[in-house]
Structure formats: C-alpha cells, structure tokens
Coordinates of C-alpha atoms in Angstrom, one line a residue:
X1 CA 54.8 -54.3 67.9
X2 CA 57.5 -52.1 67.5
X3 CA 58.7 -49.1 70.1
X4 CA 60.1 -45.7 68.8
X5 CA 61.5 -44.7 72.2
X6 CA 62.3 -46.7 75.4
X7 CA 59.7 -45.3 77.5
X8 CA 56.9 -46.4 75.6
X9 CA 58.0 -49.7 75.8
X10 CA 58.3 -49.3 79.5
X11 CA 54.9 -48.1 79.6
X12 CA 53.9 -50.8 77.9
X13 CA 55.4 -53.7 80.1
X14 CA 54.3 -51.3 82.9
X15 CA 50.3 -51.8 81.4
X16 CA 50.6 -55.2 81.1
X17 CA 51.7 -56.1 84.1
X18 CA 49.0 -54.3 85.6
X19 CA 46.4 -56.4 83.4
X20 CA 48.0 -59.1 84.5
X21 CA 47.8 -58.3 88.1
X22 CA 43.9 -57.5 87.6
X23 CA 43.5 -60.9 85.7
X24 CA 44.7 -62.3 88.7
X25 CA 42.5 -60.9 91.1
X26 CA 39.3 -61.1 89.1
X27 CA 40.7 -64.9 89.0
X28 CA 40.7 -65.4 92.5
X29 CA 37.2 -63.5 93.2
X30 CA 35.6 -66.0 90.7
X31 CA 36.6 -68.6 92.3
X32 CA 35.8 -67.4 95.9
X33 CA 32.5 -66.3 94.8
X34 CA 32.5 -69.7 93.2
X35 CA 29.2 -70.5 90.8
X36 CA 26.4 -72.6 92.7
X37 CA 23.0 -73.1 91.1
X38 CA 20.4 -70.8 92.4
X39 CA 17.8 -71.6 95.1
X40 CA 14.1 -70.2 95.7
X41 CA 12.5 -70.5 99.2
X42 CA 8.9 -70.6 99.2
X43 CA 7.3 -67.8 101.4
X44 CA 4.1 -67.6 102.9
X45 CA 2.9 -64.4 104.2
X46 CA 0.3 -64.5 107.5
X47 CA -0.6 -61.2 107.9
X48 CA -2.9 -60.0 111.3
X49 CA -6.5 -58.9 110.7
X50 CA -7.6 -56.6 113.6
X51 CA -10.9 -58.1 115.0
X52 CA -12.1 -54.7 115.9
X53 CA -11.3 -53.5 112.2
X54 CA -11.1 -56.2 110.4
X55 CA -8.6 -54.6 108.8
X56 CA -4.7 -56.3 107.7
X57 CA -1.4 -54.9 109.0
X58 CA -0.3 -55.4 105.1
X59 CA -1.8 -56.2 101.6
X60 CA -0.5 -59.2 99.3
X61 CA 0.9 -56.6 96.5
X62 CA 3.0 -54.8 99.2
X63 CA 4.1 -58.3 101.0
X64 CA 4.9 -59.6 97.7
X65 CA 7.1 -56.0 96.8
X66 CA 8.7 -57.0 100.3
X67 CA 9.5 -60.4 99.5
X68 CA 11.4 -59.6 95.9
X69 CA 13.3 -56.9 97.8
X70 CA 14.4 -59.4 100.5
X71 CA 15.7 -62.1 97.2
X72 CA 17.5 -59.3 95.9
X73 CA 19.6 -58.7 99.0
X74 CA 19.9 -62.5 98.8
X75 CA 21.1 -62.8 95.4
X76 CA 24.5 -62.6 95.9
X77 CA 24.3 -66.1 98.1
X78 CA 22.4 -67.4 94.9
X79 CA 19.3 -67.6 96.9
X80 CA 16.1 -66.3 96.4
X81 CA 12.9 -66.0 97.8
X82 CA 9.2 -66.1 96.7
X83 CA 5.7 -65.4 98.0
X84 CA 4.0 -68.3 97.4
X85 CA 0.9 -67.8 99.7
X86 CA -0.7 -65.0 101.2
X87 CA -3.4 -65.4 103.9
X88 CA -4.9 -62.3 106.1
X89 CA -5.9 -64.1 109.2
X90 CA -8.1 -63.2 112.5
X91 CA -4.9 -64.2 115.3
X92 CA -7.5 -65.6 117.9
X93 CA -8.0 -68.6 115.3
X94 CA -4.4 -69.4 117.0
X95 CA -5.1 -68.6 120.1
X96 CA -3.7 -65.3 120.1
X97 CA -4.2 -62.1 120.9
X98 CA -3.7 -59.2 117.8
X99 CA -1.1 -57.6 120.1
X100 CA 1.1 -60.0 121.3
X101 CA 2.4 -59.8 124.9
X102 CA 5.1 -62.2 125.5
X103 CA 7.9 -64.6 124.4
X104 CA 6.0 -67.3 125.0
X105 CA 2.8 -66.1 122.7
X106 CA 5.8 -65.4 119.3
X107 CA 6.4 -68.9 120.4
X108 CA 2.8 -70.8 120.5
X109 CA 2.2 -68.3 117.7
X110 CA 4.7 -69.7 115.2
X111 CA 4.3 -73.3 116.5
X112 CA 0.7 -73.3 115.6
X113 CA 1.2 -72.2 111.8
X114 CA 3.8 -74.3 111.2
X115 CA 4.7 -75.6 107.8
X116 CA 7.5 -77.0 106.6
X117 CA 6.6 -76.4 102.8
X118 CA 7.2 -72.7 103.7
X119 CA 8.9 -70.3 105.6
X120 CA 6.0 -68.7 107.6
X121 CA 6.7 -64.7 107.9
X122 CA 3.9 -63.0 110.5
X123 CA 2.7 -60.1 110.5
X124 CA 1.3 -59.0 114.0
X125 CA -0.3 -55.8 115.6
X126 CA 2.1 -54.2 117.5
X127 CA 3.5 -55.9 120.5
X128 CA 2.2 -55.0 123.9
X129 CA 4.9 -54.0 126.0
X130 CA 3.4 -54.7 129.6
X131 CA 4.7 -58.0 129.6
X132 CA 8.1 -59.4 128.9
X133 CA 8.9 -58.3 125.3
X134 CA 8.7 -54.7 126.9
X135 CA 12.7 -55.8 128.3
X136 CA 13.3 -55.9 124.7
X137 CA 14.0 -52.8 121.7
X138 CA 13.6 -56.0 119.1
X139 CA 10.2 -56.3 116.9
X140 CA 11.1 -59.1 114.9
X141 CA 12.5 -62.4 116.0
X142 CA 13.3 -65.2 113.6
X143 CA 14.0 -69.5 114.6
X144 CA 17.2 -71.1 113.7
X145 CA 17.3 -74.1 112.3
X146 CA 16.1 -77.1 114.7
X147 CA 14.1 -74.7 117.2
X148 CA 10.7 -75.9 117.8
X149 CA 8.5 -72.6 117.5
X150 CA 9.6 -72.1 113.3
X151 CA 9.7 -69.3 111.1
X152 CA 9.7 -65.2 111.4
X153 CA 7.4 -63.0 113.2
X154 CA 7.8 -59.0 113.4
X155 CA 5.3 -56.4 114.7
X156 CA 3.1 -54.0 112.2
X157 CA 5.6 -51.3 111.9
X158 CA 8.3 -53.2 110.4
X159 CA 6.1 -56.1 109.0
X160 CA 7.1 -54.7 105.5
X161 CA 10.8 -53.7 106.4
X162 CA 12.7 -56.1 103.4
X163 CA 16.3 -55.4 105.4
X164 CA 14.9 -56.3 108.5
X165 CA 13.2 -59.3 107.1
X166 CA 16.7 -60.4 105.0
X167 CA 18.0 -60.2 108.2
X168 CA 16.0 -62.5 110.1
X169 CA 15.7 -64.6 107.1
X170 CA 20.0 -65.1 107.7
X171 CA 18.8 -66.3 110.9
X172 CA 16.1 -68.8 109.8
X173 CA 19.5 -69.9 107.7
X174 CA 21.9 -70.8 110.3
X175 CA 23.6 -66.9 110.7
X176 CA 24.2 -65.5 114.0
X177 CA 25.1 -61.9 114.9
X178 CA 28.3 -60.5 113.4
X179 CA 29.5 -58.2 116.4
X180 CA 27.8 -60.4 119.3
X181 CA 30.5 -60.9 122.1
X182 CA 30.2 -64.3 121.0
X183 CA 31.1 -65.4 117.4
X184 CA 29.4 -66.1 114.9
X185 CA 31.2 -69.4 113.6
X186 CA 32.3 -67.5 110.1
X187 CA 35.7 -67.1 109.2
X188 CA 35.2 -63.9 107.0
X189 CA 33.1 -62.2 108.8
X190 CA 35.0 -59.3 110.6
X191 CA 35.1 -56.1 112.9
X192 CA 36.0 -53.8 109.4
X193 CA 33.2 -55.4 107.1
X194 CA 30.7 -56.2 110.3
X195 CA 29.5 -52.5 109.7
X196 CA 27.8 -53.3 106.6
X197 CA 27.1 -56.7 107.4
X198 CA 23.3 -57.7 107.0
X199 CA 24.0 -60.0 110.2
X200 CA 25.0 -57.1 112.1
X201 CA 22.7 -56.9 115.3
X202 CA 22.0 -53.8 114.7
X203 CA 19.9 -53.6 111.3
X204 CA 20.3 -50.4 109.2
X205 CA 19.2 -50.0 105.5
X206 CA 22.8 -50.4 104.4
X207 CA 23.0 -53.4 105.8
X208 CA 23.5 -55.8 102.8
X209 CA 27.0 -57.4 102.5
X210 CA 27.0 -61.0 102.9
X211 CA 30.6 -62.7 102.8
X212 CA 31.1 -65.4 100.8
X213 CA 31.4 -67.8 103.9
X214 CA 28.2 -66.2 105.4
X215 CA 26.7 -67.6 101.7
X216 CA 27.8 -71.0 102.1
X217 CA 26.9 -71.3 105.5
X218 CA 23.5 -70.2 104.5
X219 CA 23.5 -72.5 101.5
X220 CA 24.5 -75.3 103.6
X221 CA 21.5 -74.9 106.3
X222 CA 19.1 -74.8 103.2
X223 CA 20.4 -78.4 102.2
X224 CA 20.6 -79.5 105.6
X225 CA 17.5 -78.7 107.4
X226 CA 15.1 -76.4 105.1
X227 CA 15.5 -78.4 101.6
X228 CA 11.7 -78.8 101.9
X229 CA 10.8 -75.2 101.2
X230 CA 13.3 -75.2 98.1
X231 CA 11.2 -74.9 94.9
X232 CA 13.8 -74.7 93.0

C-alpha cells in the first residue's frame, strides 16, 4: 500500500490502531462472557382454581408465553427455562385457602407440592392482607437454595409477570438483592449497573442485566443444588 501524502498515512496508522484497540476489547468481553454449554430448567406451572368459580388465575398458553419470556431474560447466563407441566388445581387439596393469609401458609403451600424434578411456580388468588403478609408491599416470594418450603409463589395479579418471575427465578438460583444494605456476595454487581440489575429489589420492566459474575453464581447453584431439574 502506498501513501500519496503524509496524512493519509497518518490516518491510516490512526485507523488501525483503533481496530486494534476494538480487537482487544471484543477479546477481553469474549473471554469474560466466556462460552458454557446451555442449561434448561424444567418448569411446572400450579395455577389456583377458585372453588367458588372454578375458574384458573392463568391458562397453559399464557403460562407457557410467560415461561419463554422469563428464558429469554436468562439467556445471557446460558440458561433457560421450560414449561414442562401445567396443572390448574383446587388449593384446599393442599390445605390451603385460594387467598392465602400468611407467611406461614406460602410456606406449607410450597412444601406440600414439592418436587425436585421441577421448579414449582404458583399461581394463587390474591393474598389476603388481614394477616401478616399485609406488613408486606411483596406478591411474590421465591426459596433459595437449601430452604425447606421450595420453589416460587406470586399472587394473581403478577402470576404472569415474566420480569417478576426472572427475578425470583435469580433467587431460587442463589442471587440476593443488588442494593440491600447487605451484599450480595458478587463482585460485579454495583451501585451504577444495580439500576438495571434484574436482582434489584425493586423489580421494573427494565430490569434485565445480569453481570457475568451474577451468571456464574447462578450457574454454579444449578450444579450444586438444583442439577435435578436440568433437562438439558
């Protein structure tokens, strides 16, 4: 290559060096987000039929649309999640009411349905405030790994919310609260990203960044304690 005049050729180191500079970078995000073979969670979907009614919070179609939704906020971990059972059921089989009134009926609730093949999302009427979940603005609540009562369980007006649902899915996986006073146990996770963090305690719909050490601490969780619902 030959250069009529001296500024072309310093225009032309000048480009290089800048695609050499961006070569570099895409190098060190490829091996941060470093490739790791994908990973499905089995779902299974128990969603509250209304004895007065008889009518579900939620249909299979619309749980299902829910459930893709919540694997494509998860893609970017290389997980993914798929509904694998659905199953409209009348809550006093379980010895609950269709409105649930306390802690301690989420609890006996997800203890009851159990199943280690899955993780068990419920879908409930909505939650009677008159006893002690009225001290709380939540209507979902998820288990960490190694608590008893296992698996996600959210009231009918967000029981087909996918951020909500990715969100307590990253619990179910090991991930605390981004912006809790205490933290959260992840390097990379910080006060200028928190705000679009999907662990942020507050859940909005742009609410979808996972960090890569968020990803691996998910990951890990999966082979740790949850490798049973892996189908893939």
């Amino acid at each position: 290559m030959r250069f009529e005049r001296r500024s072309e050729y310093a225009a032309a180191m000048f480009a290089l060096g800048l695609w050499g500079g961006l070569q570099a970078e895409l190098r060190a995000a490829e091996a941060t987000h470093a490739k790791v073979s994908p990973v499905v969670i089995a779902v299974r979907y128990l969603d509250f039929r209304d004895p007065k009614t008889g009518k579900a919070i939620s249909d299979a179609e619309s749980v299902n649309t829910m459930v893709n939704e919540v694997s494509e906020v998860w893609a970017q971990c290389q997980v993914g999640f798929r509904l694998e059972a659905y199953d409209a059921i009348d809550p006093r089989q379980y010895g609950t009411g269709f409105s649930p009134v306390s802690f301690a009926e989420l609890d006996h609730l997800r203890e009851a349905t159990e199943n280690k093949r899955y993780l068990t999302m419920i879908g409930t009427g909505a939650w009677n405030r008159s006893g002690n979940l009225g001290h709380s603005g939540s209507n979902c609540y998820s288990s960490f790994p190694r608590d008893a009562a296992d698996g996600i369980v959210c009231e009918a007006k967000v029981a087909k919310n996918p951020i909500l649902h990715a969100h307590e899915a990253g619990h179910w996986l090991n991930l605390k609260h981004t912006n809790d006073p205490a933290s959260d146990g992840v390097a990379d996770t910080t006060a200028q990203n928190s705000e679009h963090d999907l662990m942020n305690h507050f859940v909005a719909p742009g609410n979808r960044l996972l960090t890569p050490g968020q990803c691996q601490r998910a990951r890990e969780a999966i082979t740790e304690w949850r490798q049973n619902t892996s189908i893939r």
